[in-house]
Amino acid sequence: MLGERTAPLSGNAGARLVSFDALTGEEIDAWHALRAGNPALDSPYFHPGFAAAVHASGRPVSVVVVRGGGGAVSALLPGHREGRRLRPVGWPGADLQGPVLAPDMKLDPADLLVDGVREFEFDHLLPQGPGFDPWIIANQPSPYLDTTGGLDGYLARASRTGKDNMGQARRRAAKAERTYGSVRFAADVVDDAMLARVIELKRAQYAATGSRDYFRQPDRIGLMHRLLHTRDPAFAGILSTLHVVDHLVAAHFGIRSDHVLHWWFPVYDHGYAQLSPGWLLLRELVAATPGFGVYRIDLGRGDDEYKRRAKTGEILVSQGILTRSSTRRMLRRARYTTINAAKASPAGPVLRQMARRLRGAGLSALTGPTGE
């Protein structure tokens, strides 16, 4: 069983690491209250419903609970304990990470290392202030679409390339109607067979591109289906589909909390590539957002061309490792440098092979579920 630490920590009353299902009602209520009071945490990844779904799917979730001087919960950090390491809840499919806390809280990151946890590894950490700077290895943009006002509102804010691609999507949809027949979009489909088809297409994409297969672990497939059937108004899985006549040409499965939809697993049929079905789907989804109260679509970290074209803004997310060991921090930085050199080198098969070995050894958490 996990122990409990009660010694004072940087002005806090104490911290402990507990299983998600051992959290008290008071601690869950504090989670909701802290998140509601911090606009930076509006992503569905910070909703306790996400941690609950991951835990229920069979992958245990532990939570660092930090209490302030008065005994009230002041911060929570959900994750997966792997020996002495803690990784963010949902890793490696968590596109935004970090502790749940009030926006003005001065947290010493070392307070999160409790009950035998020696390090917290992250690859999509939200900006946390200068306290985390010593442990950050690199920053990358995480783009988003401001969809306030639906498609018209988005187009008023989009870049020229974003507008051009949305205009082309409209024309291609009209061409598809003339050439093939009806084009049908559904914004929120609860259909296990359809989700299974999306996962099948995504796995084929991983195989074709040589990316790591996020769904190689059965619990992650179970998580998708559990999220699909989560219908809480404040947190839900969202499956959107685009058909040409009766053929599925594009789909997306993501998660939503309140006004934010996270773009997570998009797929399309390469047989219809000439229609740019991904853009057709994204255009329809942007147009549909007012219908389910969404006014931001987070695209997740990555420099994909469509993200650069479609975005209306971006935030920076960080990669690194929180540890008291300077040696571990130095080794982590060296691994990051090696892997990035392998990715950037057009004629570096030896480096790329080394990067694959590093990933296989569980030493790299630098890529998301799509291998970005």
PDB file of N, CA and C in Angstrom, residues 249-326:
ATOM      1  N   VAL A 249     -15.373   8.463 -45.081  1.00  0.00           N
ATOM      2  CA  VAL A 249     -14.160   9.020 -45.688  1.00  0.00           C
ATOM      3  C   VAL A 249     -13.289   9.759 -44.678  1.00  0.00           C
ATOM      4  N   ALA A 250     -13.863  10.169 -43.551  1.00  0.00           N
ATOM      5  CA  ALA A 250     -13.079  10.839 -42.514  1.00  0.00           C
ATOM      6  C   ALA A 250     -13.829  10.754 -41.193  1.00  0.00           C
ATOM      7  N   ALA A 251     -13.067  10.749 -40.110  1.00  0.00           N
ATOM      8  CA  ALA A 251     -13.678  10.692 -38.788  1.00  0.00           C
ATOM      9  C   ALA A 251     -12.695  11.251 -37.769  1.00  0.00           C
ATOM     10  N   HIS A 252     -13.236  11.563 -36.632  1.00  0.00           N
ATOM     11  CA  HIS A 252     -12.397  12.071 -35.538  1.00  0.00           C
ATOM     12  C   HIS A 252     -13.012  11.657 -34.216  1.00  0.00           C
ATOM     13  N   PHE A 253     -12.152  11.185 -33.297  1.00  0.00           N
ATOM     14  CA  PHE A 253     -12.610  10.933 -31.935  1.00  0.00           C
ATOM     15  C   PHE A 253     -11.804  11.812 -30.992  1.00  0.00           C
ATOM     16  N   GLY A 254     -12.516  12.582 -30.180  1.00  0.00           N
ATOM     17  CA  GLY A 254     -11.872  13.467 -29.228  1.00  0.00           C
ATOM     18  C   GLY A 254     -12.634  13.499 -27.923  1.00  0.00           C
ATOM     19  N   ILE A 255     -12.222  14.374 -27.035  1.00  0.00           N
ATOM     20  CA  ILE A 255     -12.887  14.537 -25.748  1.00  0.00           C
ATOM     21  C   ILE A 255     -13.231  16.009 -25.548  1.00  0.00           C
ATOM     22  N   ARG A 256     -14.337  16.229 -24.842  1.00  0.00           N
ATOM     23  CA  ARG A 256     -14.831  17.589 -24.634  1.00  0.00           C
ATOM     24  C   ARG A 256     -15.071  17.823 -23.146  1.00  0.00           C
ATOM     25  N   SER A 257     -14.764  19.024 -22.696  1.00  0.00           N
ATOM     26  CA  SER A 257     -15.205  19.457 -21.369  1.00  0.00           C
ATOM     27  C   SER A 257     -15.734  20.872 -21.524  1.00  0.00           C
ATOM     28  N   ASP A 258     -16.985  21.026 -21.164  1.00  0.00           N
ATOM     29  CA  ASP A 258     -17.624  22.339 -21.265  1.00  0.00           C
ATOM     30  C   ASP A 258     -17.417  22.929 -22.665  1.00  0.00           C
ATOM     31  N   HIS A 259     -16.640  24.008 -22.796  1.00  0.00           N
ATOM     32  CA  HIS A 259     -16.547  24.715 -24.072  1.00  0.00           C
ATOM     33  C   HIS A 259     -15.329  24.320 -24.901  1.00  0.00           C
ATOM     34  N   VAL A 260     -14.573  23.308 -24.480  1.00  0.00           N
ATOM     35  CA  VAL A 260     -13.344  22.935 -25.176  1.00  0.00           C
ATOM     36  C   VAL A 260     -13.453  21.522 -25.735  1.00  0.00           C
ATOM     37  N   LEU A 261     -13.118  21.374 -27.014  1.00  0.00           N
ATOM     38  CA  LEU A 261     -13.024  20.059 -27.649  1.00  0.00           C
ATOM     39  C   LEU A 261     -11.567  19.805 -27.972  1.00  0.00           C
ATOM     40  N   HIS A 262     -11.061  18.657 -27.540  1.00  0.00           N
ATOM     41  CA  HIS A 262      -9.675  18.324 -27.884  1.00  0.00           C
ATOM     42  C   HIS A 262      -9.650  17.387 -29.089  1.00  0.00           C
ATOM     43  N   TRP A 263      -8.966  17.851 -30.135  1.00  0.00           N
ATOM     44  CA  TRP A 263      -8.769  17.103 -31.390  1.00  0.00           C
ATOM     45  C   TRP A 263      -7.731  16.016 -31.104  1.00  0.00           C
ATOM     46  N   TRP A 264      -8.141  14.745 -31.144  1.00  0.00           N
ATOM     47  CA  TRP A 264      -7.301  13.686 -30.597  1.00  0.00           C
ATOM     48  C   TRP A 264      -6.901  12.656 -31.652  1.00  0.00           C
ATOM     49  N   PHE A 265      -7.874  11.944 -32.221  1.00  0.00           N
ATOM     50  CA  PHE A 265      -7.573  10.867 -33.160  1.00  0.00           C
ATOM     51  C   PHE A 265      -8.337  11.071 -34.476  1.00  0.00           C
ATOM     52  N   PRO A 266      -7.785  11.859 -35.399  1.00  0.00           N
ATOM     53  CA  PRO A 266      -8.416  12.022 -36.710  1.00  0.00           C
ATOM     54  C   PRO A 266      -7.924  10.945 -37.692  1.00  0.00           C
ATOM     55  N   VAL A 267      -8.813  10.511 -38.576  1.00  0.00           N
ATOM     56  CA  VAL A 267      -8.439   9.548 -39.614  1.00  0.00           C
ATOM     57  C   VAL A 267      -9.185   9.908 -40.899  1.00  0.00           C
ATOM     58  N   TYR A 268      -8.648   9.448 -42.028  1.00  0.00           N
ATOM     59  CA  TYR A 268      -9.398   9.584 -43.278  1.00  0.00           C
ATOM     60  C   TYR A 268      -9.003   8.469 -44.226  1.00  0.00           C
ATOM     61  N   ASP A 269      -9.861   8.214 -45.213  1.00  0.00           N
ATOM     62  CA  ASP A 269      -9.642   7.182 -46.207  1.00  0.00           C
ATOM     63  C   ASP A 269      -8.765   7.750 -47.320  1.00  0.00           C
ATOM     64  N   HIS A 270      -7.568   7.168 -47.499  1.00  0.00           N
ATOM     65  CA  HIS A 270      -6.635   7.681 -48.501  1.00  0.00           C
ATOM     66  C   HIS A 270      -7.176   7.520 -49.922  1.00  0.00           C
ATOM     67  N   GLY A 271      -8.161   6.656 -50.095  1.00  0.00           N
ATOM     68  CA  GLY A 271      -8.768   6.511 -51.414  1.00  0.00           C
ATOM     69  C   GLY A 271      -9.518   7.749 -51.866  1.00  0.00           C
ATOM     70  N   TYR A 272      -9.833   8.622 -50.914  1.00  0.00           N
ATOM     71  CA  TYR A 272     -10.537   9.869 -51.223  1.00  0.00           C
ATOM     72  C   TYR A 272      -9.647  11.081 -50.971  1.00  0.00           C
ATOM     73  N   ALA A 273      -8.353  10.868 -51.026  1.00  0.00           N
ATOM     74  CA  ALA A 273      -7.416  11.943 -50.690  1.00  0.00           C
ATOM     75  C   ALA A 273      -7.598  13.174 -51.564  1.00  0.00           C
ATOM     76  N   GLN A 274      -8.040  12.974 -52.810  1.00  0.00           N
ATOM     77  CA  GLN A 274      -8.188  14.119 -53.716  1.00  0.00           C
ATOM     78  C   GLN A 274      -9.250  15.098 -53.225  1.00  0.00           C
ATOM     79  N   LEU A 275     -10.109  14.650 -52.308  1.00  0.00           N
ATOM     80  CA  LEU A 275     -11.138  15.531 -51.757  1.00  0.00           C
ATOM     81  C   LEU A 275     -10.647  16.275 -50.511  1.00  0.00           C
ATOM     82  N   SER A 276      -9.429  15.958 -50.046  1.00  0.00           N
ATOM     83  CA  SER A 276      -8.941  16.495 -48.758  1.00  0.00           C
ATOM     84  C   SER A 276      -9.998  16.295 -47.678  1.00  0.00           C
ATOM     85  N   PRO A 277     -10.362  15.015 -47.425  1.00  0.00           N
ATOM     86  CA  PRO A 277     -11.476  14.755 -46.493  1.00  0.00           C
ATOM     87  C   PRO A 277     -11.216  15.252 -45.079  1.00  0.00           C
ATOM     88  N   GLY A 278      -9.927  15.330 -44.675  1.00  0.00           N
ATOM     89  CA  GLY A 278      -9.644  15.862 -43.341  1.00  0.00           C
ATOM     90  C   GLY A 278     -10.094  17.301 -43.197  1.00  0.00           C
ATOM     91  N   TRP A 279      -9.876  18.103 -44.232  1.00  0.00           N
ATOM     92  CA  TRP A 279     -10.317  19.499 -44.199  1.00  0.00           C
ATOM     93  C   TRP A 279     -11.840  19.593 -44.279  1.00  0.00           C
ATOM     94  N   LEU A 280     -12.464  18.687 -45.051  1.00  0.00           N
ATOM     95  CA  LEU A 280     -13.932  18.671 -45.110  1.00  0.00           C
ATOM     96  C   LEU A 280     -14.497  18.418 -43.710  1.00  0.00           C
ATOM     97  N   LEU A 281     -13.905  17.441 -43.021  1.00  0.00           N
ATOM     98  CA  LEU A 281     -14.366  17.101 -41.679  1.00  0.00           C
ATOM     99  C   LEU A 281     -14.137  18.258 -40.710  1.00  0.00           C
ATOM    100  N   LEU A 282     -12.948  18.854 -40.750  1.00  0.00           N
ATOM    101  CA  LEU A 282     -12.645  19.941 -39.829  1.00  0.00           C
ATOM    102  C   LEU A 282     -13.574  21.127 -40.062  1.00  0.00           C
ATOM    103  N   ARG A 283     -13.863  21.434 -41.326  1.00  0.00           N
ATOM    104  CA  ARG A 283     -14.768  22.552 -41.634  1.00  0.00           C
ATOM    105  C   ARG A 283     -16.158  22.288 -41.050  1.00  0.00           C
ATOM    106  N   GLU A 284     -16.657  21.083 -41.241  1.00  0.00           N
ATOM    107  CA  GLU A 284     -17.985  20.754 -40.718  1.00  0.00           C
ATOM    108  C   GLU A 284     -17.998  20.792 -39.187  1.00  0.00           C
ATOM    109  N   LEU A 285     -16.914  20.341 -38.576  1.00  0.00           N
ATOM    110  CA  LEU A 285     -16.856  20.326 -37.115  1.00  0.00           C
ATOM    111  C   LEU A 285     -16.824  21.748 -36.566  1.00  0.00           C
ATOM    112  N   VAL A 286     -16.042  22.628 -37.191  1.00  0.00           N
ATOM    113  CA  VAL A 286     -16.012  24.029 -36.763  1.00  0.00           C
ATOM    114  C   VAL A 286     -17.410  24.636 -36.865  1.00  0.00           C
ATOM    115  N   ALA A 287     -18.094  24.343 -37.969  1.00  0.00           N
ATOM    116  CA  ALA A 287     -19.441  24.882 -38.157  1.00  0.00           C
ATOM    117  C   ALA A 287     -20.418  24.353 -37.115  1.00  0.00           C
ATOM    118  N   ALA A 288     -20.160  23.129 -36.616  1.00  0.00           N
ATOM    119  CA  ALA A 288     -21.086  22.503 -35.672  1.00  0.00           C
ATOM    120  C   ALA A 288     -20.834  22.889 -34.224  1.00  0.00           C
ATOM    121  N   THR A 289     -19.693  23.503 -33.932  1.00  0.00           N
ATOM    122  CA  THR A 289     -19.337  23.736 -32.522  1.00  0.00           C
ATOM    123  C   THR A 289     -20.370  24.531 -31.719  1.00  0.00           C
ATOM    124  N   PRO A 290     -21.031  25.537 -32.291  1.00  0.00           N
ATOM    125  CA  PRO A 290     -22.023  26.237 -31.464  1.00  0.00           C
ATOM    126  C   PRO A 290     -23.141  25.324 -30.983  1.00  0.00           C
ATOM    127  N   GLY A 291     -23.421  24.268 -31.753  1.00  0.00           N
ATOM    128  CA  GLY A 291     -24.504  23.357 -31.397  1.00  0.00           C
ATOM    129  C   GLY A 291     -24.249  22.574 -30.130  1.00  0.00           C
ATOM    130  N   PHE A 292     -22.970  22.352 -29.782  1.00  0.00           N
ATOM    131  CA  PHE A 292     -22.731  21.686 -28.498  1.00  0.00           C
ATOM    132  C   PHE A 292     -21.845  22.524 -27.571  1.00  0.00           C
ATOM    133  N   GLY A 293     -21.941  23.841 -27.728  1.00  0.00           N
ATOM    134  CA  GLY A 293     -21.362  24.760 -26.749  1.00  0.00           C
ATOM    135  C   GLY A 293     -19.851  24.841 -26.736  1.00  0.00           C
ATOM    136  N   VAL A 294     -19.208  24.472 -27.843  1.00  0.00           N
ATOM    137  CA  VAL A 294     -17.748  24.515 -27.911  1.00  0.00           C
ATOM    138  C   VAL A 294     -17.309  25.783 -28.616  1.00  0.00           C
ATOM    139  N   TYR A 295     -16.324  26.480 -28.039  1.00  0.00           N
ATOM    140  CA  TYR A 295     -15.784  27.633 -28.756  1.00  0.00           C
ATOM    141  C   TYR A 295     -14.254  27.604 -28.840  1.00  0.00           C
ATOM    142  N   ARG A 296     -13.658  26.435 -28.548  1.00  0.00           N
ATOM    143  CA  ARG A 296     -12.236  26.256 -28.848  1.00  0.00           C
ATOM    144  C   ARG A 296     -11.962  24.790 -29.167  1.00  0.00           C
ATOM    145  N   ILE A 297     -11.191  24.556 -30.217  1.00  0.00           N
ATOM    146  CA  ILE A 297     -10.726  23.214 -30.539  1.00  0.00           C
ATOM    147  C   ILE A 297      -9.214  23.202 -30.357  1.00  0.00           C
ATOM    148  N   ASP A 298      -8.743  22.423 -29.393  1.00  0.00           N
ATOM    149  CA  ASP A 298      -7.302  22.266 -29.178  1.00  0.00           C
ATOM    150  C   ASP A 298      -6.790  21.195 -30.124  1.00  0.00           C
ATOM    151  N   LEU A 299      -5.756  21.516 -30.886  1.00  0.00           N
ATOM    152  CA  LEU A 299      -5.225  20.574 -31.877  1.00  0.00           C
ATOM    153  C   LEU A 299      -4.096  19.707 -31.333  1.00  0.00           C
ATOM    154  N   GLY A 300      -3.545  20.045 -30.196  1.00  0.00           N
ATOM    155  CA  GLY A 300      -2.446  19.259 -29.645  1.00  0.00           C
ATOM    156  C   GLY A 300      -1.101  19.648 -30.240  1.00  0.00           C
ATOM    157  N   ARG A 301      -0.047  19.293 -29.508  1.00  0.00           N
ATOM    158  CA  ARG A 301       1.311  19.639 -29.918  1.00  0.00           C
ATOM    159  C   ARG A 301       1.650  19.019 -31.267  1.00  0.00           C
ATOM    160  N   GLY A 302       2.431  19.752 -32.068  1.00  0.00           N
ATOM    161  CA  GLY A 302       2.879  19.211 -33.348  1.00  0.00           C
ATOM    162  C   GLY A 302       2.956  20.292 -34.399  1.00  0.00           C
ATOM    163  N   ASP A 303       3.836  20.054 -35.377  1.00  0.00           N
ATOM    164  CA  ASP A 303       4.024  21.052 -36.435  1.00  0.00           C
ATOM    165  C   ASP A 303       3.445  20.572 -37.762  1.00  0.00           C
ATOM    166  N   ASP A 304       2.412  19.715 -37.703  1.00  0.00           N
ATOM    167  CA  ASP A 304       1.755  19.263 -38.930  1.00  0.00           C
ATOM    168  C   ASP A 304       1.302  20.470 -39.745  1.00  0.00           C
ATOM    169  N   GLU A 305       1.376  20.330 -41.056  1.00  0.00           N
ATOM    170  CA  GLU A 305       1.037  21.453 -41.930  1.00  0.00           C
ATOM    171  C   GLU A 305      -0.396  21.916 -41.724  1.00  0.00           C
ATOM    172  N   TYR A 306      -1.332  20.963 -41.576  1.00  0.00           N
ATOM    173  CA  TYR A 306      -2.730  21.383 -41.430  1.00  0.00           C
ATOM    174  C   TYR A 306      -2.934  22.166 -40.133  1.00  0.00           C
ATOM    175  N   LYS A 307      -2.166  21.843 -39.095  1.00  0.00           N
ATOM    176  CA  LYS A 307      -2.282  22.594 -37.845  1.00  0.00           C
ATOM    177  C   LYS A 307      -1.779  24.018 -38.027  1.00  0.00           C
ATOM    178  N   ARG A 308      -0.668  24.163 -38.738  1.00  0.00           N
ATOM    179  CA  ARG A 308      -0.135  25.509 -38.969  1.00  0.00           C
ATOM    180  C   ARG A 308      -1.113  26.340 -39.786  1.00  0.00           C
ATOM    181  N   ARG A 309      -1.764  25.714 -40.741  1.00  0.00           N
ATOM    182  CA  ARG A 309      -2.700  26.454 -41.600  1.00  0.00           C
ATOM    183  C   ARG A 309      -3.996  26.794 -40.872  1.00  0.00           C
ATOM    184  N   ALA A 310      -4.482  25.858 -40.078  1.00  0.00           N
ATOM    185  CA  ALA A 310      -5.814  26.016 -39.486  1.00  0.00           C
ATOM    186  C   ALA A 310      -5.831  26.853 -38.211  1.00  0.00           C
ATOM    187  N   LYS A 311      -4.744  26.904 -37.489  1.00  0.00           N
ATOM    188  CA  LYS A 311      -4.745  27.488 -36.149  1.00  0.00           C
ATOM    189  C   LYS A 311      -5.108  28.976 -36.169  1.00  0.00           C
ATOM    190  N   THR A 312      -5.705  29.425 -35.060  1.00  0.00           N
ATOM    191  CA  THR A 312      -5.887  30.859 -34.827  1.00  0.00           C
ATOM    192  C   THR A 312      -4.987  31.341 -33.689  1.00  0.00           C
ATOM    193  N   GLY A 313      -4.361  30.421 -32.988  1.00  0.00           N
ATOM    194  CA  GLY A 313      -3.450  30.772 -31.904  1.00  0.00           C
ATOM    195  C   GLY A 313      -2.741  29.528 -31.417  1.00  0.00           C
ATOM    196  N   GLU A 314      -1.869  29.699 -30.436  1.00  0.00           N
ATOM    197  CA  GLU A 314      -1.140  28.565 -29.885  1.00  0.00           C
ATOM    198  C   GLU A 314      -0.633  28.904 -28.492  1.00  0.00           C
ATOM    199  N   ILE A 315      -0.370  27.854 -27.728  1.00  0.00           N
ATOM    200  CA  ILE A 315       0.326  27.990 -26.455  1.00  0.00           C
ATOM    201  C   ILE A 315       1.587  27.137 -26.535  1.00  0.00           C
ATOM    202  N   LEU A 316       2.488  27.331 -25.598  1.00  0.00           N
ATOM    203  CA  LEU A 316       3.676  26.493 -25.540  1.00  0.00           C
ATOM    204  C   LEU A 316       3.499  25.427 -24.469  1.00  0.00           C
ATOM    205  N   VAL A 317       3.866  24.194 -24.804  1.00  0.00           N
ATOM    206  CA  VAL A 317       3.885  23.116 -23.824  1.00  0.00           C
ATOM    207  C   VAL A 317       5.318  22.608 -23.708  1.00  0.00           C
ATOM    208  N   SER A 318       5.637  22.027 -22.582  1.00  0.00           N
ATOM    209  CA  SER A 318       7.029  21.702 -22.273  1.00  0.00           C
ATOM    210  C   SER A 318       7.260  20.210 -22.113  1.00  0.00           C
ATOM    211  N   GLN A 319       8.498  19.828 -22.389  1.00  0.00           N
ATOM    212  CA  GLN A 319       8.966  18.468 -22.183  1.00  0.00           C
ATOM    213  C   GLN A 319      10.104  18.508 -21.171  1.00  0.00           C
ATOM    214  N   GLY A 320      10.165  17.513 -20.318  1.00  0.00           N
ATOM    215  CA  GLY A 320      11.245  17.486 -19.349  1.00  0.00           C
ATOM    216  C   GLY A 320      10.997  16.471 -18.267  1.00  0.00           C
ATOM    217  N   ILE A 321      11.734  16.598 -17.192  1.00  0.00           N
ATOM    218  CA  ILE A 321      11.617  15.659 -16.084  1.00  0.00           C
ATOM    219  C   ILE A 321      11.869  16.395 -14.772  1.00  0.00           C
ATOM    220  N   LEU A 322      10.935  16.240 -13.845  1.00  0.00           N
ATOM    221  CA  LEU A 322      11.077  16.797 -12.509  1.00  0.00           C
ATOM    222  C   LEU A 322      11.763  15.755 -11.643  1.00  0.00           C
ATOM    223  N   THR A 323      12.951  16.061 -11.163  1.00  0.00           N
ATOM    224  CA  THR A 323      13.722  15.120 -10.368  1.00  0.00           C
ATOM    225  C   THR A 323      14.717  15.891  -9.507  1.00  0.00           C
ATOM    226  N   ARG A 324      15.039  15.323  -8.367  1.00  0.00           N
ATOM    227  CA  ARG A 324      16.070  15.935  -7.533  1.00  0.00           C
ATOM    228  C   ARG A 324      17.468  15.538  -7.994  1.00  0.00           C
ATOM    229  N   SER A 325      17.551  14.636  -8.978  1.00  0.00           N
ATOM    230  CA  SER A 325      18.838  14.140  -9.448  1.00  0.00           C
ATOM    231  C   SER A 325      19.326  14.944 -10.652  1.00  0.00           C
ATOM    232  N   SER A 326      20.429  15.648 -10.497  1.00  0.00           N
ATOM    233  CA  SER A 326      20.993  16.397 -11.623  1.00  0.00           C
ATOM    234  C   SER A 326      21.491  15.449 -12.711  1.00  0.00           C
TER     235      SER A 326
END
